[in-house]
Structure formats: C-alpha cells, structure tokens
Short mmCIF file of N, CA, C and O in Angstrom, two decimals:
data_model
loop_
_atom_site.label_atom_id
_atom_site.label_comp_id
_atom_site.label_asym_id
_atom_site.label_seq_id
_atom_site.Cartn_x
_atom_site.Cartn_y
_atom_site.Cartn_z
N MET A 164 -11.12 -36.93 -11.93
CA MET A 164 -10.60 -35.71 -12.49
C MET A 164 -10.70 -34.60 -11.45
O MET A 164 -11.72 -34.43 -10.82
N GLU A 165 -9.65 -33.84 -11.31
CA GLU A 165 -9.62 -32.73 -10.36
C GLU A 165 -9.73 -31.41 -11.10
O GLU A 165 -9.29 -31.29 -12.23
N SER A 166 -10.32 -30.45 -10.42
CA SER A 166 -10.39 -29.10 -10.98
C SER A 166 -10.03 -28.11 -9.89
O SER A 166 -10.24 -28.37 -8.70
N PRO A 167 -9.48 -26.95 -10.26
CA PRO A 167 -9.13 -25.95 -9.24
C PRO A 167 -10.39 -25.44 -8.55
O PRO A 167 -11.44 -25.29 -9.17
N LEU A 168 -10.27 -25.15 -7.27
CA LEU A 168 -11.40 -24.64 -6.51
C LEU A 168 -11.56 -23.13 -6.66
O LEU A 168 -12.59 -22.59 -6.32
N TYR A 169 -10.55 -22.46 -7.16
CA TYR A 169 -10.60 -21.01 -7.25
C TYR A 169 -10.25 -20.56 -8.66
O TYR A 169 -9.30 -21.05 -9.26
N SER A 170 -11.02 -19.67 -9.16
CA SER A 170 -10.67 -18.99 -10.41
C SER A 170 -10.97 -17.51 -10.22
O SER A 170 -11.96 -17.15 -9.58
N GLN A 171 -10.09 -16.69 -10.75
CA GLN A 171 -10.25 -15.25 -10.57
C GLN A 171 -11.30 -14.73 -11.53
O GLN A 171 -11.18 -14.90 -12.75
N GLY A 172 -12.34 -14.12 -10.99
CA GLY A 172 -13.39 -13.55 -11.81
C GLY A 172 -13.06 -12.14 -12.24
O GLY A 172 -12.05 -11.56 -11.83
N ALA A 173 -13.90 -11.57 -13.05
CA ALA A 173 -13.73 -10.19 -13.49
C ALA A 173 -14.01 -9.24 -12.33
O ALA A 173 -14.86 -9.52 -11.48
N PRO A 174 -13.30 -8.11 -12.28
CA PRO A 174 -13.54 -7.15 -11.19
C PRO A 174 -14.92 -6.51 -11.30
O PRO A 174 -15.49 -6.43 -12.39
N ILE A 175 -15.42 -6.07 -10.15
CA ILE A 175 -16.67 -5.32 -10.08
C ILE A 175 -16.40 -4.06 -9.26
O ILE A 175 -16.06 -4.14 -8.08
N ALA A 176 -16.50 -2.89 -9.90
CA ALA A 176 -16.21 -1.61 -9.24
C ALA A 176 -17.29 -1.28 -8.23
O ALA A 176 -18.49 -1.37 -8.52
N GLN A 177 -16.86 -0.88 -7.04
CA GLN A 177 -17.78 -0.48 -5.98
C GLN A 177 -17.09 0.54 -5.09
O GLN A 177 -15.93 0.34 -4.71
N ALA A 178 -17.77 1.62 -4.76
CA ALA A 178 -17.18 2.68 -3.93
C ALA A 178 -18.15 3.12 -2.85
O ALA A 178 -19.36 2.96 -2.97
N MET A 179 -17.57 3.69 -1.80
CA MET A 179 -18.34 4.28 -0.71
C MET A 179 -17.62 5.56 -0.31
O MET A 179 -16.46 5.78 -0.67
N CYS A 180 -18.30 6.40 0.48
CA CYS A 180 -17.65 7.60 1.01
C CYS A 180 -18.09 7.80 2.46
O CYS A 180 -19.09 7.26 2.90
N ASN A 181 -17.29 8.59 3.18
CA ASN A 181 -17.56 8.79 4.60
C ASN A 181 -18.69 9.77 4.87
O ASN A 181 -19.18 9.84 5.98
N ARG A 182 -19.09 10.54 3.88
CA ARG A 182 -20.22 11.46 4.03
C ARG A 182 -20.89 11.66 2.69
O ARG A 182 -20.22 11.82 1.69
N GLU A 183 -22.20 11.66 2.70
CA GLU A 183 -22.95 11.88 1.47
C GLU A 183 -23.38 13.33 1.33
O GLU A 183 -23.69 13.78 0.24
N VAL A 184 -23.39 14.06 2.45
CA VAL A 184 -23.79 15.47 2.44
C VAL A 184 -22.63 16.31 2.96
O VAL A 184 -22.09 16.04 4.03
N VAL A 185 -22.27 17.32 2.18
CA VAL A 185 -21.19 18.24 2.53
C VAL A 185 -21.83 19.52 3.05
O VAL A 185 -22.75 20.05 2.44
N GLY A 186 -21.35 20.01 4.19
CA GLY A 186 -21.92 21.21 4.79
C GLY A 186 -21.21 22.49 4.41
O GLY A 186 -21.79 23.57 4.45
N CYS A 187 -19.92 22.40 4.06
CA CYS A 187 -19.15 23.57 3.64
C CYS A 187 -17.97 23.13 2.80
O CYS A 187 -17.66 21.94 2.70
N GLU A 188 -17.29 24.10 2.21
CA GLU A 188 -16.18 23.79 1.30
C GLU A 188 -14.97 23.19 2.00
O GLU A 188 -14.04 22.72 1.35
N LYS A 189 -14.96 23.16 3.32
CA LYS A 189 -13.83 22.58 4.07
C LYS A 189 -14.11 21.13 4.50
O LYS A 189 -13.23 20.49 5.06
N ASP A 190 -15.31 20.62 4.22
CA ASP A 190 -15.64 19.23 4.57
C ASP A 190 -14.95 18.28 3.59
O ASP A 190 -15.28 18.27 2.41
N THR A 191 -14.03 17.49 4.09
CA THR A 191 -13.33 16.53 3.26
C THR A 191 -14.17 15.27 3.11
O THR A 191 -14.65 14.71 4.10
N VAL A 192 -14.35 14.84 1.87
CA VAL A 192 -15.05 13.59 1.60
C VAL A 192 -13.99 12.54 1.32
O VAL A 192 -13.15 12.71 0.44
N GLU A 193 -14.01 11.47 2.10
CA GLU A 193 -13.05 10.38 1.93
C GLU A 193 -13.75 9.24 1.19
O GLU A 193 -14.80 8.78 1.62
N PHE A 194 -13.15 8.82 0.09
CA PHE A 194 -13.71 7.76 -0.72
C PHE A 194 -12.97 6.46 -0.44
O PHE A 194 -11.75 6.46 -0.21
N TYR A 195 -13.71 5.36 -0.48
CA TYR A 195 -13.15 4.04 -0.19
C TYR A 195 -13.53 3.09 -1.31
O TYR A 195 -14.67 3.04 -1.73
N ASP A 196 -12.55 2.36 -1.78
CA ASP A 196 -12.79 1.35 -2.80
C ASP A 196 -13.20 0.05 -2.10
O ASP A 196 -12.47 -0.46 -1.26
N TYR A 197 -14.37 -0.45 -2.43
CA TYR A 197 -14.86 -1.73 -1.93
C TYR A 197 -15.15 -2.67 -3.10
O TYR A 197 -16.09 -3.46 -3.07
N SER A 198 -14.34 -2.55 -4.14
CA SER A 198 -14.54 -3.35 -5.34
C SER A 198 -14.26 -4.82 -5.07
O SER A 198 -13.51 -5.17 -4.17
N ILE A 199 -14.87 -5.63 -5.89
CA ILE A 199 -14.61 -7.07 -5.83
C ILE A 199 -13.54 -7.37 -6.87
O ILE A 199 -13.80 -7.29 -8.07
N LEU A 200 -12.32 -7.62 -6.40
CA LEU A 200 -11.20 -7.94 -7.28
C LEU A 200 -10.02 -8.37 -6.44
O LEU A 200 -10.00 -8.17 -5.22
N ASN A 201 -9.05 -8.97 -7.08
CA ASN A 201 -7.80 -9.29 -6.42
C ASN A 201 -6.98 -8.00 -6.39
O ASN A 201 -6.58 -7.49 -7.43
N TYR A 202 -6.76 -7.45 -5.19
CA TYR A 202 -6.09 -6.16 -5.06
C TYR A 202 -4.60 -6.21 -5.39
O TYR A 202 -3.99 -5.18 -5.62
N ASN A 203 -4.02 -7.38 -5.43
CA ASN A 203 -2.60 -7.51 -5.74
C ASN A 203 -2.36 -7.09 -7.20
O ASN A 203 -2.81 -7.74 -8.12
N GLY A 204 -1.69 -5.96 -7.39
CA GLY A 204 -1.41 -5.44 -8.72
C GLY A 204 -2.54 -4.65 -9.34
O GLY A 204 -2.46 -4.28 -10.52
N ALA A 205 -3.59 -4.37 -8.60
CA ALA A 205 -4.74 -3.62 -9.12
C ALA A 205 -4.42 -2.14 -9.24
O ALA A 205 -3.53 -1.62 -8.57
N THR A 206 -5.17 -1.44 -10.12
CA THR A 206 -5.06 0.01 -10.25
C THR A 206 -6.44 0.63 -10.19
O THR A 206 -7.45 -0.03 -10.46
N TRP A 207 -6.46 1.92 -9.86
CA TRP A 207 -7.71 2.66 -9.71
C TRP A 207 -7.65 3.92 -10.54
O TRP A 207 -6.61 4.57 -10.63
N GLN A 208 -8.79 4.31 -11.10
CA GLN A 208 -8.93 5.59 -11.78
C GLN A 208 -10.27 6.19 -11.37
O GLN A 208 -11.32 5.65 -11.70
N TRP A 209 -10.20 7.27 -10.58
CA TRP A 209 -11.38 7.96 -10.09
C TRP A 209 -11.63 9.20 -10.94
O TRP A 209 -10.71 9.81 -11.46
N ASN A 210 -12.89 9.62 -10.99
CA ASN A 210 -13.25 10.87 -11.65
C ASN A 210 -14.26 11.58 -10.74
O ASN A 210 -15.29 11.00 -10.38
N PHE A 211 -13.93 12.83 -10.39
CA PHE A 211 -14.76 13.63 -9.48
C PHE A 211 -15.15 14.94 -10.17
O PHE A 211 -14.59 16.00 -9.85
N PRO A 212 -16.11 14.93 -11.09
CA PRO A 212 -16.51 16.17 -11.75
C PRO A 212 -17.03 17.19 -10.74
O PRO A 212 -17.81 16.84 -9.85
N GLY A 213 -16.56 18.42 -10.85
CA GLY A 213 -17.01 19.49 -9.96
C GLY A 213 -16.21 19.63 -8.69
O GLY A 213 -16.44 20.57 -7.92
N ALA A 214 -15.28 18.74 -8.42
CA ALA A 214 -14.46 18.83 -7.20
C ALA A 214 -13.50 20.01 -7.29
O ALA A 214 -12.99 20.33 -8.37
N SER A 215 -13.25 20.66 -6.16
CA SER A 215 -12.30 21.77 -6.14
C SER A 215 -10.89 21.30 -5.82
O SER A 215 -9.91 21.98 -6.13
N TRP A 216 -10.75 20.13 -5.20
CA TRP A 216 -9.45 19.56 -4.86
C TRP A 216 -9.59 18.05 -4.74
O TRP A 216 -10.58 17.56 -4.20
N VAL A 217 -8.60 17.32 -5.26
CA VAL A 217 -8.58 15.87 -5.18
C VAL A 217 -7.17 15.45 -4.79
O VAL A 217 -6.19 15.87 -5.41
N SER A 218 -7.05 14.61 -3.75
CA SER A 218 -5.72 14.18 -3.29
C SER A 218 -5.03 13.34 -4.36
O SER A 218 -3.82 13.46 -4.55
N SER A 219 -5.77 12.48 -5.05
CA SER A 219 -5.22 11.64 -6.10
C SER A 219 -6.37 10.98 -6.85
O SER A 219 -7.35 10.56 -6.24
N THR A 220 -6.23 10.87 -8.17
CA THR A 220 -7.25 10.17 -8.95
C THR A 220 -6.89 8.70 -9.15
O THR A 220 -7.67 7.95 -9.71
N THR A 221 -5.70 8.30 -8.68
CA THR A 221 -5.26 6.92 -8.87
C THR A 221 -5.03 6.17 -7.55
O THR A 221 -4.59 5.03 -7.57
N ALA A 222 -5.34 6.81 -6.43
CA ALA A 222 -5.19 6.15 -5.13
C ALA A 222 -6.39 5.24 -4.86
O ALA A 222 -7.48 5.46 -5.39
N LYS A 223 -6.19 4.25 -4.02
CA LYS A 223 -7.29 3.36 -3.65
C LYS A 223 -8.35 4.11 -2.85
O LYS A 223 -9.55 3.89 -3.04
N ASN A 224 -7.92 5.03 -1.98
CA ASN A 224 -8.84 5.76 -1.10
C ASN A 224 -8.52 7.25 -1.12
O ASN A 224 -7.89 7.76 -0.20
N PRO A 225 -8.97 7.98 -2.15
CA PRO A 225 -8.66 9.41 -2.24
C PRO A 225 -9.55 10.28 -1.34
O PRO A 225 -10.59 9.83 -0.86
N LYS A 226 -9.10 11.53 -1.16
CA LYS A 226 -9.86 12.53 -0.41
C LYS A 226 -10.19 13.67 -1.37
O LYS A 226 -9.38 14.03 -2.23
N VAL A 227 -11.39 14.26 -1.19
CA VAL A 227 -11.89 15.24 -2.15
C VAL A 227 -12.59 16.38 -1.41
O VAL A 227 -13.22 16.16 -0.37
N LEU A 228 -12.48 17.60 -1.98
CA LEU A 228 -13.22 18.76 -1.49
C LEU A 228 -14.12 19.28 -2.61
O LEU A 228 -13.75 19.23 -3.79
N TYR A 229 -15.29 19.79 -2.22
CA TYR A 229 -16.21 20.44 -3.15
C TYR A 229 -16.45 21.85 -2.65
O TYR A 229 -16.73 22.05 -1.47
N ALA A 230 -16.33 22.86 -3.54
CA ALA A 230 -16.40 24.25 -3.12
C ALA A 230 -17.75 24.90 -3.36
O ALA A 230 -18.02 25.97 -2.81
N ALA A 231 -18.61 24.28 -4.15
CA ALA A 231 -19.88 24.91 -4.50
C ALA A 231 -21.04 23.95 -4.29
O ALA A 231 -20.89 22.73 -4.46
N PRO A 232 -22.20 24.48 -3.90
CA PRO A 232 -23.37 23.62 -3.77
C PRO A 232 -23.69 22.90 -5.07
O PRO A 232 -23.47 23.43 -6.17
N GLY A 233 -24.18 21.67 -4.94
CA GLY A 233 -24.55 20.89 -6.11
C GLY A 233 -24.69 19.42 -5.75
O GLY A 233 -24.47 19.02 -4.60
N ILE A 234 -25.06 18.63 -6.72
CA ILE A 234 -25.15 17.19 -6.58
C ILE A 234 -24.08 16.61 -7.51
O ILE A 234 -24.07 16.92 -8.71
N TYR A 235 -23.20 15.79 -6.96
CA TYR A 235 -22.01 15.36 -7.68
C TYR A 235 -21.98 13.85 -7.90
O TYR A 235 -22.20 13.07 -6.97
N ASN A 236 -21.67 13.49 -9.13
CA ASN A 236 -21.44 12.09 -9.48
C ASN A 236 -19.98 11.74 -9.25
O ASN A 236 -19.11 12.62 -9.29
N VAL A 237 -19.70 10.48 -9.04
CA VAL A 237 -18.35 9.97 -8.89
C VAL A 237 -18.22 8.73 -9.76
O VAL A 237 -19.12 7.90 -9.80
N SER A 238 -17.10 8.63 -10.48
CA SER A 238 -16.85 7.45 -11.32
C SER A 238 -15.59 6.75 -10.85
O SER A 238 -14.63 7.39 -10.43
N LEU A 239 -15.62 5.43 -10.94
CA LEU A 239 -14.47 4.61 -10.56
C LEU A 239 -14.27 3.52 -11.60
O LEU A 239 -15.22 2.84 -11.99
N THR A 240 -13.02 3.38 -12.03
CA THR A 240 -12.62 2.26 -12.87
C THR A 240 -11.55 1.49 -12.12
O THR A 240 -10.56 2.08 -11.68
N VAL A 241 -11.77 0.20 -11.94
CA VAL A 241 -10.76 -0.67 -11.31
C VAL A 241 -10.26 -1.63 -12.38
O VAL A 241 -11.01 -2.11 -13.22
N THR A 242 -8.95 -1.87 -12.32
CA THR A 242 -8.32 -2.78 -13.27
C THR A 242 -7.48 -3.78 -12.49
O THR A 242 -6.68 -3.38 -11.64
N ASP A 243 -7.67 -5.07 -12.78
CA ASP A 243 -6.89 -6.07 -12.06
C ASP A 243 -5.54 -6.29 -12.73
O ASP A 243 -5.23 -5.68 -13.77
N SER A 244 -4.72 -7.14 -12.15
CA SER A 244 -3.37 -7.37 -12.66
C SER A 244 -3.36 -8.02 -14.04
O SER A 244 -2.34 -7.99 -14.74
N ASN A 245 -4.48 -8.57 -14.47
CA ASN A 245 -4.58 -9.16 -15.81
C ASN A 245 -5.04 -8.14 -16.86
O ASN A 245 -5.23 -8.49 -18.02
N GLY A 246 -5.29 -6.89 -16.42
CA GLY A 246 -5.74 -5.85 -17.34
C GLY A 246 -7.23 -5.83 -17.57
O GLY A 246 -7.72 -5.12 -18.44
N VAL A 247 -7.99 -6.60 -16.78
CA VAL A 247 -9.46 -6.62 -16.91
C VAL A 247 -10.03 -5.50 -16.04
O VAL A 247 -9.67 -5.39 -14.85
N SER A 248 -10.91 -4.69 -16.61
CA SER A 248 -11.43 -3.51 -15.92
C SER A 248 -12.94 -3.57 -15.75
O SER A 248 -13.64 -4.26 -16.50
N ASP A 249 -13.41 -2.78 -14.78
CA ASP A 249 -14.84 -2.52 -14.62
C ASP A 249 -14.98 -1.08 -14.19
O ASP A 249 -14.19 -0.57 -13.40
N SER A 250 -15.99 -0.41 -14.72
CA SER A 250 -16.25 1.00 -14.40
C SER A 250 -17.67 1.15 -13.91
O SER A 250 -18.57 0.43 -14.36
N LYS A 251 -17.84 2.12 -13.02
CA LYS A 251 -19.19 2.42 -12.54
C LYS A 251 -19.25 3.90 -12.18
O LYS A 251 -18.31 4.44 -11.61
N THR A 252 -20.38 4.54 -12.52
CA THR A 252 -20.64 5.91 -12.10
C THR A 252 -21.70 5.87 -11.01
O THR A 252 -22.75 5.25 -11.19
N PHE A 253 -21.40 6.53 -9.91
CA PHE A 253 -22.31 6.60 -8.77
C PHE A 253 -23.00 7.96 -8.85
O PHE A 253 -22.43 8.99 -8.50
N VAL A 254 -24.24 7.94 -9.32
CA VAL A 254 -24.99 9.17 -9.59
C VAL A 254 -25.44 9.80 -8.27
O VAL A 254 -26.02 9.14 -7.42
N GLY A 255 -25.13 11.09 -8.12
CA GLY A 255 -25.55 11.84 -6.92
C GLY A 255 -24.92 11.33 -5.64
O GLY A 255 -25.53 11.43 -4.58
N MET A 256 -23.70 10.83 -5.72
CA MET A 256 -23.06 10.24 -4.54
C MET A 256 -22.79 11.27 -3.44
O MET A 256 -22.85 10.95 -2.27
N VAL A 257 -22.48 12.51 -3.84
CA VAL A 257 -22.20 13.57 -2.87
C VAL A 257 -23.15 14.74 -3.15
O VAL A 257 -23.31 15.14 -4.29
N GLN A 258 -23.73 15.27 -2.06
CA GLN A 258 -24.62 16.42 -2.18
C GLN A 258 -24.09 17.56 -1.33
O GLN A 258 -23.69 17.34 -0.18
N PHE A 259 -24.10 18.74 -1.88
CA PHE A 259 -23.70 19.96 -1.16
C PHE A 259 -24.88 20.90 -1.28
O PHE A 259 -25.01 21.64 -2.25
N PRO A 260 -25.82 20.88 -0.31
CA PRO A 260 -27.01 21.72 -0.39
C PRO A 260 -26.66 23.20 -0.33
O PRO A 260 -25.66 23.59 0.29
N SER A 261 -27.47 24.03 -0.95
CA SER A 261 -27.21 25.48 -0.91
C SER A 261 -27.45 26.06 0.48
O SER A 261 -26.87 27.06 0.85
N SER A 262 -28.28 25.41 1.27
CA SER A 262 -28.44 25.81 2.68
C SER A 262 -28.40 24.53 3.52
O SER A 262 -29.16 23.60 3.28
N TYR A 263 -27.52 24.49 4.46
CA TYR A 263 -27.31 23.28 5.24
C TYR A 263 -27.94 23.39 6.60
O TYR A 263 -27.93 24.27 7.31
#
C-alpha cells in the first residue's frame, strides 16, 4: 500500500521585524512574514495598534511608523488557500522609548 509523502498542515503564524527599538517617529519598521504555510494563495491580516502609518494591513511584508513613545503589540493572521487560519499576537514587539 502506498501513501502520499506530503500533506499540507495547518498554518502557523510567525512574524519578525527589522528593528525592535524605534528612535524617532521617522524610523520605519519593516515587518516580515515567516509563517509556516503554503504561500500559494495565502492571505495576511496584520494589526498594528498605536501605529501612526501603515503601508498595508494585508501585505505579506508591510512597513509601519510609530509617532509616540510606547511598547507596541503586533498581531498577524495568516490564512492558507484552503481557508485555514492561524493568529498570533507578538507582545511588545516594537518599543519606542521616551528617551533614546
């Protein structure tokens, strides 16, 4: 009896950014999706509470600005082509100290 060697598992949301500490309101934070999923037909939904500007909440790799000091969470939901989703909130992913 033969069985397929590959089966598509459920997605696992994972994100990274190019900087964890923002020095001023002009520092662009670039976010990168490193989720475990089949990217063919996948969709993204980002949430950046407290951000002053977001290039896109549905792009794979959005860019974000923060205008005020604080500690910011980031949420990501990834959905594969079968409609299976995974969400994760990254607590304190970006920090903007009041004095840098």
